[in-house]
PDB file of C-alpha atoms and ligand atoms in Angstrom:
ATOM      1  CA  UNK A 248     -95.415  71.449 -22.507  1.00 51.00           C
ATOM      2  CA  UNK A 249     -94.324  72.642 -25.922  1.00 48.00           C
ATOM      3  CA  UNK A 250     -92.047  75.290 -24.500  1.00 50.00           C
ATOM      4  CA  UNK A 251     -90.588  72.748 -22.119  1.00 50.00           C
ATOM      5  CA  UNK A 252     -89.588  70.568 -25.021  1.00 51.00           C
ATOM      6  CA  UNK A 253     -88.012  73.478 -26.779  1.00 51.00           C
ATOM      7  CA  UNK A 254     -85.922  74.270 -23.751  1.00 52.00           C
ATOM      8  CA  UNK A 255     -84.884  70.662 -23.396  1.00 54.00           C
ATOM      9  CA  UNK A 256     -83.976  70.478 -27.052  1.00 50.00           C
ATOM     10  CA  UNK A 257     -81.782  73.558 -26.884  1.00 48.00           C
ATOM     11  CA  UNK A 258     -79.988  72.151 -23.882  1.00 49.00           C
ATOM     12  CA  UNK A 259     -78.023  69.666 -25.903  1.00 53.00           C
ATOM     13  CA  UNK A 260     -75.152  72.062 -26.470  1.00 51.00           C
ATOM     14  CA  UNK A 261     -73.770  74.424 -23.876  1.00 51.00           C
ATOM     15  CA  UNK A 262     -76.393  75.672 -21.488  1.00 51.00           C
ATOM     16  CA  UNK A 263     -77.291  79.330 -21.277  1.00 56.00           C
ATOM     17  CA  UNK A 264     -75.692  79.524 -17.851  1.00 57.00           C
ATOM     18  CA  UNK A 265     -72.504  77.798 -18.898  1.00 52.00           C
ATOM     19  CA  UNK A 266     -73.490  74.476 -17.497  1.00 52.00           C
ATOM     20  CA  UNK A 267     -70.623  72.216 -16.665  1.00 52.00           C
ATOM     21  CA  UNK A 268     -69.511  69.545 -19.117  1.00 54.00           C
ATOM     22  CA  UNK A 269     -72.489  67.708 -20.420  1.00 57.00           C
ATOM     23  CA  UNK A 270     -73.508  64.579 -18.593  1.00 53.00           C
ATOM     24  CA  UNK A 271     -70.525  64.203 -16.290  1.00 62.00           C
ATOM     25  CA  UNK A 272     -71.437  66.777 -13.713  1.00 68.00           C
ATOM     26  CA  UNK A 273     -75.178  66.262 -13.877  1.00 77.00           C
ATOM     27  CA  UNK A 274     -76.309  64.262 -10.857  1.00 90.00           C
ATOM     28  CA  UNK A 275     -78.000  61.026 -11.780  1.00 92.00           C
ATOM     29  CA  UNK A 276     -80.468  58.869 -10.055  1.00 92.00           C
ATOM     30  CA  UNK A 277     -81.005  55.199 -10.631  1.00 95.00           C
ATOM     31  CA  UNK A 278     -84.633  54.227 -10.617  1.00 95.00           C
ATOM     32  CA  UNK A 279     -85.528  50.549 -10.297  1.00 97.00           C
ATOM     33  CA  UNK A 280     -88.334  49.179 -12.441  1.00 98.00           C
ATOM     34  CA  UNK A 281     -89.881  45.743 -12.341  1.00 97.00           C
ATOM     35  CA  UNK A 282     -91.751  44.010 -15.129  1.00 96.00           C
ATOM     36  CA  UNK A 283     -94.424  41.332 -14.737  1.00 94.00           C
ATOM     37  CA  UNK A 284     -91.700  38.698 -14.990  1.00 94.00           C
ATOM     38  CA  UNK A 285     -89.944  40.223 -11.987  1.00 94.00           C
ATOM     39  CA  UNK A 286     -86.984  41.379 -13.998  1.00 97.00           C
ATOM     40  CA  UNK A 287     -85.391  44.343 -12.371  1.00 97.00           C
ATOM     41  CA  UNK A 288     -83.831  47.080 -14.400  1.00 97.00           C
ATOM     42  CA  UNK A 289     -82.310  50.261 -13.071  1.00 97.00           C
ATOM     43  CA  UNK A 290     -81.964  52.883 -15.734  1.00 96.00           C
ATOM     44  CA  UNK A 291     -80.314  56.061 -14.577  1.00 94.00           C
ATOM     45  CA  UNK A 292     -81.837  59.446 -15.165  1.00 93.00           C
ATOM     46  CA  UNK A 293     -80.559  62.938 -14.791  1.00 92.00           C
ATOM     47  CA  UNK A 294     -81.891  64.053 -11.438  1.00 90.00           C
ATOM     48  CA  UNK A 295     -83.770  66.927 -13.042  1.00 90.00           C
ATOM     49  CA  UNK A 296     -85.335  64.741 -15.717  1.00 90.00           C
ATOM     50  CA  UNK A 297     -88.838  63.437 -15.397  1.00 92.00           C
ATOM     51  CA  UNK A 298     -88.775  59.750 -14.602  1.00 93.00           C
ATOM     52  CA  UNK A 299     -91.222  57.910 -16.823  1.00 94.00           C
ATOM     53  CA  UNK A 300     -93.963  55.892 -15.226  1.00 94.00           C
ATOM     54  CA  UNK A 301     -93.099  52.844 -17.259  1.00 95.00           C
ATOM     55  CA  UNK A 302     -89.901  51.486 -18.677  1.00 96.00           C
ATOM     56  CA  UNK A 303     -89.498  48.743 -21.221  1.00 95.00           C
ATOM     57  CA  UNK A 304     -87.891  45.701 -19.671  1.00 96.00           C
ATOM     58  CA  UNK A 305     -84.628  45.171 -21.568  1.00 95.00           C
ATOM     59  CA  UNK A 306     -84.877  41.427 -21.050  1.00 96.00           C
ATOM     60  CA  UNK A 307     -88.393  40.583 -22.168  1.00 95.00           C
ATOM     61  CA  UNK A 308     -89.738  43.847 -23.557  1.00 94.00           C
ATOM     62  CA  UNK A 309     -92.698  44.049 -21.199  1.00 94.00           C
ATOM     63  CA  UNK A 310     -93.530  47.346 -19.594  1.00 95.00           C
ATOM     64  CA  UNK A 311     -91.917  47.694 -16.188  1.00 97.00           C
ATOM     65  CA  UNK A 312     -93.173  49.872 -13.363  1.00 97.00           C
ATOM     66  CA  UNK A 313     -91.665  51.259 -10.200  1.00 97.00           C
ATOM     67  CA  UNK A 314     -93.912  49.268  -7.876  1.00 96.00           C
ATOM     68  CA  UNK A 315     -92.296  45.876  -7.492  1.00 96.00           C
ATOM     69  CA  UNK A 316     -95.367  44.367  -5.846  1.00 95.00           C
ATOM     70  CA  UNK A 317     -97.631  45.556  -8.588  1.00 95.00           C
ATOM     71  CA  UNK A 318     -95.894  45.587 -11.959  1.00 95.00           C
ATOM     72  CA  UNK A 319     -97.867  46.733 -14.970  1.00 94.00           C
ATOM     73  CA  UNK A 320     -99.804  43.975 -16.634  1.00 90.00           C
ATOM     74  CA  UNK A 321     -98.275  42.747 -19.841  1.00 84.00           C
ATOM     75  CA  UNK A 322    -100.205  43.814 -22.930  1.00 78.00           C
ATOM     76  CA  UNK A 323    -102.333  40.692 -23.181  1.00 67.00           C
ATOM     77  CA  UNK A 324    -103.102  40.851 -26.850  1.00 58.00           C
ATOM     78  CA  UNK A 325     -99.586  40.840 -28.164  1.00 53.00           C
ATOM     79  CA  UNK A 326     -98.362  37.290 -27.557  1.00 54.00           C
ATOM     80  CA  UNK A 327    -101.724  35.738 -28.354  1.00 56.00           C
ATOM     81  CA  UNK A 328    -102.139  37.822 -31.420  1.00 58.00           C
ATOM     82  CA  UNK A 329     -98.787  36.956 -32.854  1.00 66.00           C
ATOM     83  CA  UNK A 330     -99.253  33.307 -32.015  1.00 67.00           C
ATOM     84  CA  UNK A 331    -102.701  33.262 -33.528  1.00 64.00           C
ATOM     85  CA  UNK A 332    -101.443  35.136 -36.544  1.00 69.00           C
ATOM     86  CA  UNK A 333     -98.712  32.573 -36.899  1.00 66.00           C
ATOM     87  CA  UNK A 334    -101.181  29.712 -36.732  1.00 65.00           C
ATOM     88  CA  UNK A 335    -103.499  31.478 -39.125  1.00 68.00           C
ATOM     89  CA  UNK A 336    -100.677  32.100 -41.492  1.00 67.00           C
ATOM     90  CA  UNK A 337     -99.724  28.457 -41.501  1.00 69.00           C
ATOM     91  CA  UNK A 338    -103.307  27.406 -41.939  1.00 69.00           C
ATOM     92  CA  UNK A 339    -103.902  29.748 -44.820  1.00 70.00           C
ATOM     93  CA  UNK A 340    -100.656  28.526 -46.290  1.00 71.00           C
ATOM     94  CA  UNK A 341    -102.031  25.028 -46.189  1.00 74.00           C
ATOM     95  CA  UNK A 342    -105.318  26.191 -47.662  1.00 80.00           C
ATOM     96  CA  UNK A 343    -103.448  28.048 -50.308  1.00 79.00           C
ATOM     97  CA  UNK A 344    -101.448  24.968 -51.182  1.00 83.00           C
ATOM     98  CA  UNK A 345    -104.594  22.929 -51.417  1.00 85.00           C
ATOM     99  CA  UNK A 346    -106.321  25.509 -53.567  1.00 81.00           C
ATOM    100  CA  UNK A 347    -103.279  25.652 -55.762  1.00 84.00           C
ATOM    101  CA  UNK A 348    -103.182  21.870 -56.048  1.00 88.00           C
ATOM    102  CA  UNK A 349    -106.841  21.806 -56.987  1.00 88.00           C
ATOM    103  CA  UNK A 350    -106.350  24.519 -59.531  1.00 87.00           C
ATOM    104  CA  UNK A 351    -103.406  22.686 -61.020  1.00 87.00           C
ATOM    105  CA  UNK A 352    -105.438  19.500 -61.115  1.00 88.00           C
ATOM    106  CA  UNK A 353    -108.251  21.283 -62.878  1.00 86.00           C
ATOM    107  CA  UNK A 354    -105.827  22.876 -65.284  1.00 84.00           C
ATOM    108  CA  UNK A 355    -104.200  19.556 -65.991  1.00 85.00           C
ATOM    109  CA  UNK A 356    -107.450  17.742 -66.555  1.00 80.00           C
ATOM    110  CA  UNK A 357    -108.811  20.489 -68.738  1.00 72.00           C
ATOM    111  CA  UNK A 358    -105.702  20.484 -70.868  1.00 63.00           C
ATOM    112  CA  UNK A 359    -105.896  16.749 -71.194  1.00 61.00           C
ATOM    113  CA  UNK A 360    -107.060  15.651 -74.587  1.00 65.00           C
ATOM    114  CA  UNK A 361    -110.677  14.749 -74.585  1.00 62.00           C
ATOM    115  CA  UNK A 362    -111.392  11.341 -75.966  1.00 66.00           C
TER     116      UNK A 362
HETATM  117 ZN1   ZN B 233     -88.851  41.480 -18.066  1.00 81.10          ZN
END
């Protein structure tokens, strides 16, 4: 694996066998991917490149797979988590405001002259 990466990395320039102009001559394949929302995306890969199992949907960001009938499940935690975090944030904001108000009230009353 490590050596494979090294070879790939050194390929950026001219290849050892005088490969033809980069990109242009390399045959490409378009591989369709579908996400859970049935968005289809067809990134193209060099025909000798390893096609990844999953591809991020450019439209909604969910992982997309090559099996249209069985797209990868969306990471369930994410949307809920962010939503919950948002709600929590708002709630704690409210709490914070209340705590602040109480503290101010206490401060005010304590700084009030005592009769
Ligand atoms: Zn999508």
